[in-house]
Coordinates of C-alpha atoms in Angstrom, one line a residue:
M22 CA 1.0 -0.1 0.1
A23 CA 1.8 3.5 -0.7
T24 CA 2.7 6.2 1.9
T25 CA 2.8 9.6 1.4
S26 CA 4.6 11.8 2.9
N27 CA 2.6 14.2 5.4
K28 CA 6.5 16.7 4.9
K29 CA 4.9 19.6 3.1
M30 CA 6.2 20.3 -1.3
A31 CA 9.1 23.1 -1.9
S32 CA 6.9 25.9 -3.0
P33 CA 10.3 27.6 -4.7
S34 CA 12.0 30.7 -3.5
P35 CA 10.4 33.7 -4.8
M36 CA 12.9 36.2 -7.1
P37 CA 15.2 38.6 -5.3
D38 CA 14.7 41.8 -4.9
M39 CA 16.8 43.7 -7.6
P40 CA 17.0 46.4 -9.1
D41 CA 16.0 47.6 -12.1
Q42 CA 19.1 49.0 -13.4
L43 CA 21.1 46.0 -11.6
L44 CA 18.9 43.5 -14.4
A45 CA 18.6 45.7 -17.0
E46 CA 22.7 45.3 -17.2
I47 CA 22.2 41.7 -16.6
F48 CA 20.2 41.5 -19.5
L49 CA 22.4 44.0 -22.0
R50 CA 24.8 40.5 -21.8
L51 CA 22.2 37.7 -23.0
P52 CA 23.2 36.8 -26.2
T53 CA 20.3 36.6 -28.7
P54 CA 17.7 39.3 -29.3
Q55 CA 15.3 35.7 -28.8
D56 CA 17.0 35.2 -24.9
L57 CA 15.9 38.5 -24.5
A58 CA 12.1 37.9 -24.8
R59 CA 12.3 34.2 -23.4
A60 CA 13.1 36.4 -20.5
S61 CA 11.2 39.5 -20.4
A62 CA 8.3 36.1 -20.9
V63 CA 8.3 35.4 -16.5
C64 CA 6.7 38.3 -15.7
L65 CA 5.8 41.5 -15.2
T66 CA 8.8 43.2 -14.2
L67 CA 11.6 41.8 -16.6
R68 CA 8.4 42.7 -19.0
R69 CA 8.7 46.4 -18.3
I70 CA 12.5 46.3 -18.2
S71 CA 13.5 44.8 -21.6
T72 CA 10.7 47.2 -23.7
D73 CA 11.9 50.3 -22.1
R74 CA 13.5 52.4 -25.1
S75 CA 16.1 54.0 -23.1
F76 CA 17.1 49.6 -23.1
L77 CA 16.3 49.0 -26.0
R78 CA 18.5 51.3 -27.8
C79 CA 22.0 50.7 -25.5
F80 CA 19.8 46.5 -26.7
R81 CA 20.1 47.8 -30.1
C82 CA 23.7 48.7 -29.4
L83 CA 25.2 46.3 -28.8
H84 CA 24.2 43.6 -31.1
A85 CA 23.5 42.9 -34.5
P86 CA 20.7 42.7 -36.0
P87 CA 19.8 39.0 -37.5
L88 CA 20.8 39.0 -40.8
L89 CA 18.2 37.0 -42.4
G90 CA 17.7 37.0 -46.8
F91 CA 18.2 38.4 -49.8
L92 CA 15.7 40.4 -52.8
D93 CA 16.8 40.7 -56.7
R94 CA 14.6 40.3 -58.8
D95 CA 14.5 37.2 -58.8
G96 CA 12.6 36.7 -55.6
F97 CA 14.4 36.3 -51.5
H98 CA 17.4 33.8 -50.5
P99 CA 17.3 33.5 -47.4
A100 CA 20.9 33.7 -45.7
L101 CA 23.1 30.8 -44.2
P102 CA 23.3 29.6 -42.1
S103 CA 20.2 28.0 -42.3
T104 CA 18.7 29.7 -38.4
P105 CA 15.5 29.2 -37.2
A106 CA 14.6 32.7 -37.8
V107 CA 15.7 32.7 -41.7
R108 CA 12.9 29.9 -41.9
A109 CA 10.7 31.7 -40.1
V110 CA 10.9 34.4 -42.2
A111 CA 10.9 32.3 -45.4
A112 CA 8.1 29.9 -44.6
A113 CA 5.9 33.4 -43.6
A114 CA 6.7 35.6 -45.6
D115 CA 5.2 36.4 -49.1
F116 CA 8.2 38.5 -51.1
T117 CA 6.0 37.5 -54.1
F118 CA 4.1 41.1 -53.3
S119 CA 0.6 39.0 -53.9
F120 CA -1.1 40.0 -51.3
L121 CA -0.5 44.3 -53.3
P122 CA -2.6 44.6 -56.2
Y123 CA -1.2 44.2 -60.0
H124 CA 0.9 41.9 -58.3
R125 CA 3.4 41.0 -61.1
R126 CA 3.6 44.1 -61.9
W127 CA 6.0 45.9 -58.8
T128 CA 10.2 46.5 -58.5
V129 CA 12.0 46.0 -55.2
Q130 CA 13.2 50.2 -55.4
D131 CA 14.6 49.4 -51.6
V132 CA 14.5 47.6 -48.0
R133 CA 15.2 49.5 -45.0
D134 CA 14.2 47.7 -41.5
G135 CA 12.8 44.4 -42.6
R136 CA 9.9 47.2 -45.2
V137 CA 10.1 47.0 -48.3
L138 CA 9.8 49.8 -51.2
L139 CA 8.1 48.8 -54.6
S140 CA 7.3 51.2 -57.6
R141 CA 5.2 49.6 -60.8
S142 CA 4.7 51.9 -64.0
T143 CA 0.8 53.6 -64.1
G144 CA 1.3 52.1 -67.5
K145 CA 0.4 55.7 -69.6
H146 CA 2.5 56.3 -72.5
G147 CA 5.1 59.0 -72.0
Q148 CA 4.7 58.8 -67.6
P149 CA 7.8 60.7 -66.8
P150 CA 9.4 57.7 -64.4
V151 CA 8.4 60.4 -61.0
F152 CA 5.2 60.1 -61.7
R153 CA 5.7 55.5 -60.6
D154 CA 2.6 53.9 -58.0
L155 CA 4.7 53.8 -54.7
A156 CA 4.5 51.5 -51.8
V157 CA 5.8 50.1 -48.7
C158 CA 5.2 46.4 -47.8
D159 CA 5.9 44.5 -44.5
P160 CA 5.7 41.2 -46.2
L161 CA 5.9 38.9 -43.2
H162 CA 2.7 40.7 -41.6
R163 CA 0.6 40.9 -45.5
R164 CA 0.0 44.4 -44.9
Y165 CA 0.8 47.6 -47.1
V166 CA 0.4 51.4 -47.6
L167 CA 0.6 52.9 -50.6
L168 CA 1.9 56.1 -51.1
P169 CA -0.5 58.9 -53.2
P170 CA 1.0 60.2 -56.7
L171 CA 3.9 62.8 -56.2
P172 CA 1.8 66.4 -56.7
H173 CA 1.9 68.4 -60.4
D174 CA 3.3 71.8 -58.9
L175 CA 5.6 69.8 -56.8
A176 CA 7.2 67.7 -60.0
A177 CA 7.1 71.2 -61.9
L178 CA 10.0 72.4 -59.8
L179 CA 11.9 70.4 -62.8
G180 CA 10.7 72.1 -64.9
H181 CA 8.3 72.5 -67.8
P182 CA 7.6 70.5 -69.4
F183 CA 9.1 67.2 -67.6
P184 CA 11.7 65.7 -68.7
P185 CA 11.7 63.4 -70.6
V186 CA 12.7 59.3 -69.2
T187 CA 15.6 59.7 -71.8
E188 CA 16.8 62.9 -69.5
A189 CA 16.0 62.3 -66.1
C190 CA 16.4 59.3 -64.0
C191 CA 14.3 58.8 -60.4
K192 CA 16.3 57.2 -57.9
R193 CA 13.5 56.2 -54.8
F194 CA 15.0 54.9 -51.0
L195 CA 13.3 54.6 -47.0
V196 CA 14.7 57.0 -44.7
P197 CA 16.1 54.5 -41.9
L198 CA 14.5 54.3 -38.9
G199 CA 16.3 56.5 -35.7
E200 CA 16.9 55.0 -32.8
E201 CA 13.8 56.9 -30.6
E202 CA 11.4 54.6 -33.7
A203 CA 13.6 51.2 -33.3
A204 CA 12.9 51.6 -29.8
A205 CA 9.1 52.4 -30.0
G206 CA 9.1 50.0 -32.7
D207 CA 7.0 53.2 -34.6
T208 CA 4.8 52.4 -38.2
T209 CA 5.9 55.8 -39.6
F210 CA 8.5 56.0 -42.5
R211 CA 9.6 58.2 -45.1
V212 CA 10.2 57.7 -48.5
I213 CA 12.7 60.1 -50.4
L214 CA 12.2 60.6 -54.2
M215 CA 15.7 62.1 -56.0
A216 CA 15.5 62.8 -59.7
Y217 CA 18.3 63.8 -61.1
C218 CA 17.8 65.7 -65.1
K219 CA 20.6 66.5 -66.8
T220 CA 22.2 69.6 -64.8
S221 CA 20.5 69.6 -61.5
L222 CA 19.7 67.6 -58.4
A223 CA 16.4 67.9 -56.6
A224 CA 14.7 64.5 -53.9
F225 CA 11.0 65.4 -51.4
V226 CA 10.4 64.0 -49.0
F227 CA 6.9 61.8 -48.6
S228 CA 6.0 60.7 -44.7
S229 CA 3.6 58.7 -43.2
S230 CA 3.0 60.8 -40.1
N231 CA 0.2 63.1 -42.8
D232 CA 0.4 61.3 -46.0
R233 CA 2.1 64.2 -48.2
W234 CA 5.0 64.5 -50.3
R235 CA 7.4 68.2 -49.8
A236 CA 10.2 70.1 -51.8
T237 CA 13.4 70.0 -49.9
A238 CA 16.6 70.0 -51.7
S239 CA 17.9 71.4 -54.8
K240 CA 20.6 72.0 -56.4
D241 CA 22.4 72.9 -59.5
L242 CA 25.7 71.4 -60.2
S243 CA 27.9 74.5 -60.6
D244 CA 26.7 75.0 -56.8
L245 CA 28.3 71.8 -55.4
A246 CA 31.5 73.6 -55.9
L247 CA 33.4 71.2 -58.4
D248 CA 35.9 71.7 -60.8
E249 CA 35.0 71.4 -64.5
G250 CA 35.7 68.5 -64.9
D251 CA 33.8 66.4 -62.4
M252 CA 30.8 68.9 -63.7
E253 CA 31.3 66.7 -66.9
E254 CA 32.0 63.9 -65.4
M255 CA 29.0 63.9 -63.2
S256 CA 26.2 65.2 -65.6
R257 CA 27.5 62.0 -67.4
V258 CA 27.2 59.4 -64.8
Q259 CA 24.4 60.7 -62.8
P260 CA 21.6 58.1 -63.6
F261 CA 24.0 54.9 -62.8
I262 CA 24.8 55.7 -59.8
P263 CA 25.2 52.7 -58.6
M264 CA 25.7 52.2 -54.6
R265 CA 23.3 54.2 -51.8
H266 CA 25.3 55.0 -48.2
Y267 CA 23.7 55.6 -45.0
A268 CA 26.0 56.8 -41.7
Y269 CA 24.7 59.0 -39.1
G270 CA 21.3 60.8 -40.7
C271 CA 23.3 61.2 -44.3
F272 CA 22.8 59.6 -47.6
Y273 CA 25.8 59.6 -49.8
W274 CA 26.6 57.6 -53.0
D275 CA 29.8 57.2 -54.4
W276 CA 30.9 57.7 -58.3
V277 CA 34.4 55.2 -57.6
Q278 CA 33.0 52.9 -60.5
F279 CA 34.2 55.7 -62.8
G280 CA 37.2 57.1 -61.6
M281 CA 35.7 60.0 -59.7
K282 CA 36.9 60.8 -55.8
K283 CA 34.0 62.2 -55.3
L284 CA 31.3 61.8 -52.7
L285 CA 28.0 63.5 -53.3
L286 CA 25.5 63.7 -49.2
L287 CA 22.1 64.4 -48.3
D288 CA 21.9 66.0 -44.9
T289 CA 18.7 63.6 -44.5
T290 CA 18.1 66.3 -41.3
D291 CA 17.9 69.9 -42.9
M292 CA 17.6 68.1 -46.5
E293 CA 20.5 69.6 -47.8
F294 CA 23.3 68.0 -51.4
S295 CA 26.9 68.8 -51.2
A296 CA 29.6 67.4 -52.2
A297 CA 32.5 65.9 -50.4
D298 CA 35.8 63.7 -51.7
L299 CA 36.8 60.6 -50.9
P300 CA 40.2 59.7 -48.6
P301 CA 43.8 60.4 -50.8
G302 CA 44.6 57.1 -52.2
E303 CA 43.6 54.4 -55.3
W304 CA 40.5 53.2 -54.5
S305 CA 39.2 49.9 -56.7
K306 CA 36.2 49.6 -59.0
E307 CA 35.1 46.9 -56.3
G308 CA 33.3 49.2 -54.6
I309 CA 32.8 51.0 -50.9
A310 CA 31.1 50.9 -48.1
I311 CA 30.3 53.8 -46.1
V312 CA 30.0 52.9 -42.4
E313 CA 29.9 54.6 -38.1
A314 CA 32.5 55.1 -37.4
G315 CA 31.8 55.2 -34.0
E316 CA 31.9 58.9 -31.5
G317 CA 30.3 60.7 -34.5
R318 CA 33.1 59.5 -36.8
L319 CA 32.5 58.1 -40.5
G320 CA 34.1 55.0 -41.6
I321 CA 35.6 54.1 -45.1
F322 CA 36.5 50.6 -45.9
G323 CA 37.0 49.5 -49.6
F324 CA 40.1 48.2 -52.0
R325 CA 43.4 49.9 -53.2
G326 CA 44.6 47.8 -55.5
E327 CA 44.4 44.7 -58.0
P328 CA 43.7 43.1 -57.3
A329 CA 40.8 43.3 -55.1
S330 CA 41.8 40.9 -51.9
S331 CA 42.9 42.9 -49.9
L332 CA 40.6 45.1 -48.1
S333 CA 41.0 48.3 -45.8
Y334 CA 39.6 50.1 -43.3
T335 CA 39.8 54.1 -43.3
A336 CA 37.9 56.2 -40.5
A337 CA 38.0 60.0 -40.3
R338 CA 40.2 61.6 -37.1
T339 CA 36.8 64.1 -36.7
K340 CA 33.3 64.4 -36.3
G341 CA 31.6 65.8 -39.0
E342 CA 29.5 64.6 -42.4
S343 CA 32.6 65.6 -44.5
P344 CA 35.6 65.5 -42.9
S345 CA 39.4 66.5 -44.4
Q346 CA 40.9 64.6 -42.4
W347 CA 41.3 60.5 -42.6
Q348 CA 43.6 57.7 -40.7
M349 CA 44.2 54.0 -42.2
E350 CA 43.2 51.6 -39.3
K351 CA 44.0 48.0 -40.7
T352 CA 44.8 46.1 -43.0
I353 CA 42.3 42.7 -43.7
S354 CA 44.4 40.1 -46.1
L355 CA 41.3 37.6 -47.7
D356 CA 42.3 35.1 -49.7
S357 CA 44.9 35.6 -52.6
G358 CA 42.7 32.9 -54.2
Y359 CA 39.9 34.8 -55.9
K360 CA 38.8 39.0 -56.0
Y361 CA 36.2 40.6 -53.8
C362 CA 33.3 43.4 -54.5
I363 CA 30.8 45.5 -51.9
R364 CA 27.4 45.1 -53.1
D365 CA 26.6 46.1 -50.4
A366 CA 26.4 47.3 -47.0
T367 CA 24.2 47.6 -43.1
Q368 CA 24.5 49.1 -40.4
R369 CA 26.9 46.1 -38.6
Y370 CA 27.7 44.3 -42.5
L371 CA 29.3 44.3 -45.7
L372 CA 28.1 41.6 -48.0
L373 CA 30.9 41.0 -50.2
T374 CA 31.0 38.4 -54.0
R375 CA 34.2 35.9 -54.1
I376 CA 35.1 35.4 -57.8
E377 CA 38.2 33.4 -58.5
A378 CA 41.2 34.9 -59.4
S379 CA 42.6 32.5 -62.3
S380 CA 39.0 32.0 -64.0
L381 CA 38.8 33.5 -67.1
N382 CA 34.8 33.5 -67.7
N383 CA 34.8 35.2 -63.6
H384 CA 32.7 32.2 -62.2
L385 CA 31.3 34.0 -58.6
V386 CA 32.2 31.4 -56.4
G387 CA 29.3 32.5 -53.7
Y388 CA 27.8 35.8 -51.7
F389 CA 30.0 36.4 -48.0
S390 CA 29.1 38.9 -44.9
M391 CA 31.6 40.2 -43.0
D392 CA 30.3 41.4 -39.6
I393 CA 32.2 45.3 -39.2
K394 CA 33.0 45.0 -36.0
T395 CA 34.6 41.3 -35.5
L396 CA 35.8 40.8 -39.3
E397 CA 34.2 37.5 -39.2
L398 CA 33.5 36.6 -42.8
Q399 CA 30.6 33.7 -42.9
R400 CA 28.9 32.6 -46.5
V401 CA 26.2 33.6 -46.7
Y402 CA 24.4 33.0 -50.0
E403 CA 25.5 29.9 -52.3
K404 CA 24.3 32.0 -55.8
Q405 CA 26.8 30.9 -58.2
H406 CA 25.7 33.8 -61.5
Y407 CA 25.8 37.1 -61.7
S408 CA 22.2 38.9 -61.5
K409 CA 22.8 43.3 -63.7
Y410 CA 20.2 44.0 -60.8
Q411 CA 21.0 45.1 -57.7
T412 CA 20.5 42.3 -54.0
Y413 CA 18.7 43.7 -51.9
T414 CA 19.8 43.1 -47.8
Y415 CA 17.7 41.9 -45.7
V416 CA 17.9 42.9 -42.0
N417 CA 16.0 42.4 -39.3
F418 CA 12.7 41.9 -38.7
P419 CA 10.0 45.1 -39.9
P420 CA 8.1 47.4 -37.4
S421 CA 4.2 46.9 -38.2
L422 CA 2.4 48.6 -40.5
L423 CA -1.2 49.8 -39.8
S424 CA -3.2 47.2 -42.1
S425 CA -5.5 49.5 -43.5
R426 CA -4.5 50.2 -47.5
R427 CA -3.6 53.8 -47.6
I428 CA -2.2 55.6 -44.0

């Protein structure tokens, strides 16, 4: 016959009282965002601490957002290694954008903070490119916002009549979330439409907070303090600027591919264009990446000379968007049997392609990411051929968008 013990089972000891500041310091040392999410589910106190805006800003600075995959004209490609987060996004998200109207006609323009900016032609013959339909979407939750068209009175600032497609080129891109917005999971967003005409630049900004476009920056190339040769070259290659960079609230464009040592800047605070010089030296045409070096200083990764197998890192000595003094910080030696090219950059990662140096047909070996903090190189994509279209890095989970089709 079974007997029962008269002893009471010991109840678990309550969690000792600890100051919020000490708990926050412990949480900052958790290795992954997934660990933080699990810890925050324990009790209301831990959830309150882990969702505090100032805490989240610190946590995001210490922990790189997950690299989930890549978007190009062929669709979404999950990143390697296949982590639970990567598999979850690949299974749940709709990167065919079938939840949008006319979903087969949309093309990717930019990817930021897990959101995707898409455009499509209105189908009207002779319509200037500034009037393309635009949408910002969240492919994970299958929500989207259709943007209103650019008003004609704003587009008229480009000149009368509107420049035809052969004389103007429009670039559309998302403005990264600020620290406060990212910490709050803000549903607002901003889109910049940048128009390149023969001799001038113009920028228009859409804000979801008021559902309006506004004209901001406009600049003649002659006002950028360029010499005659640079002006002529910049005017010739404007529509084909290959790579955009972002750091400390400024967008940067480079002409390294065309042999120019100039940068075009757009400050998103005052929405003003300006020009600056690249650090001195012979920069390879295989691309550069402008990053945040810390303490308000810019950093530049790039290849110097040929073959492109040694990556250099140069940092500004002073704060500012266009510093004049730079210092070579380090040189990263990569495998000399291969030639590398910078294809994209995020807040934490460089995306590189690797080609066999001895191959006559430039056989692509694969895509690799480099953590700009640890300089660790890792294969992230097995693609074996080049796409002439841009590859976008999909990083982090998107903050939600309102479920309405139109904000």
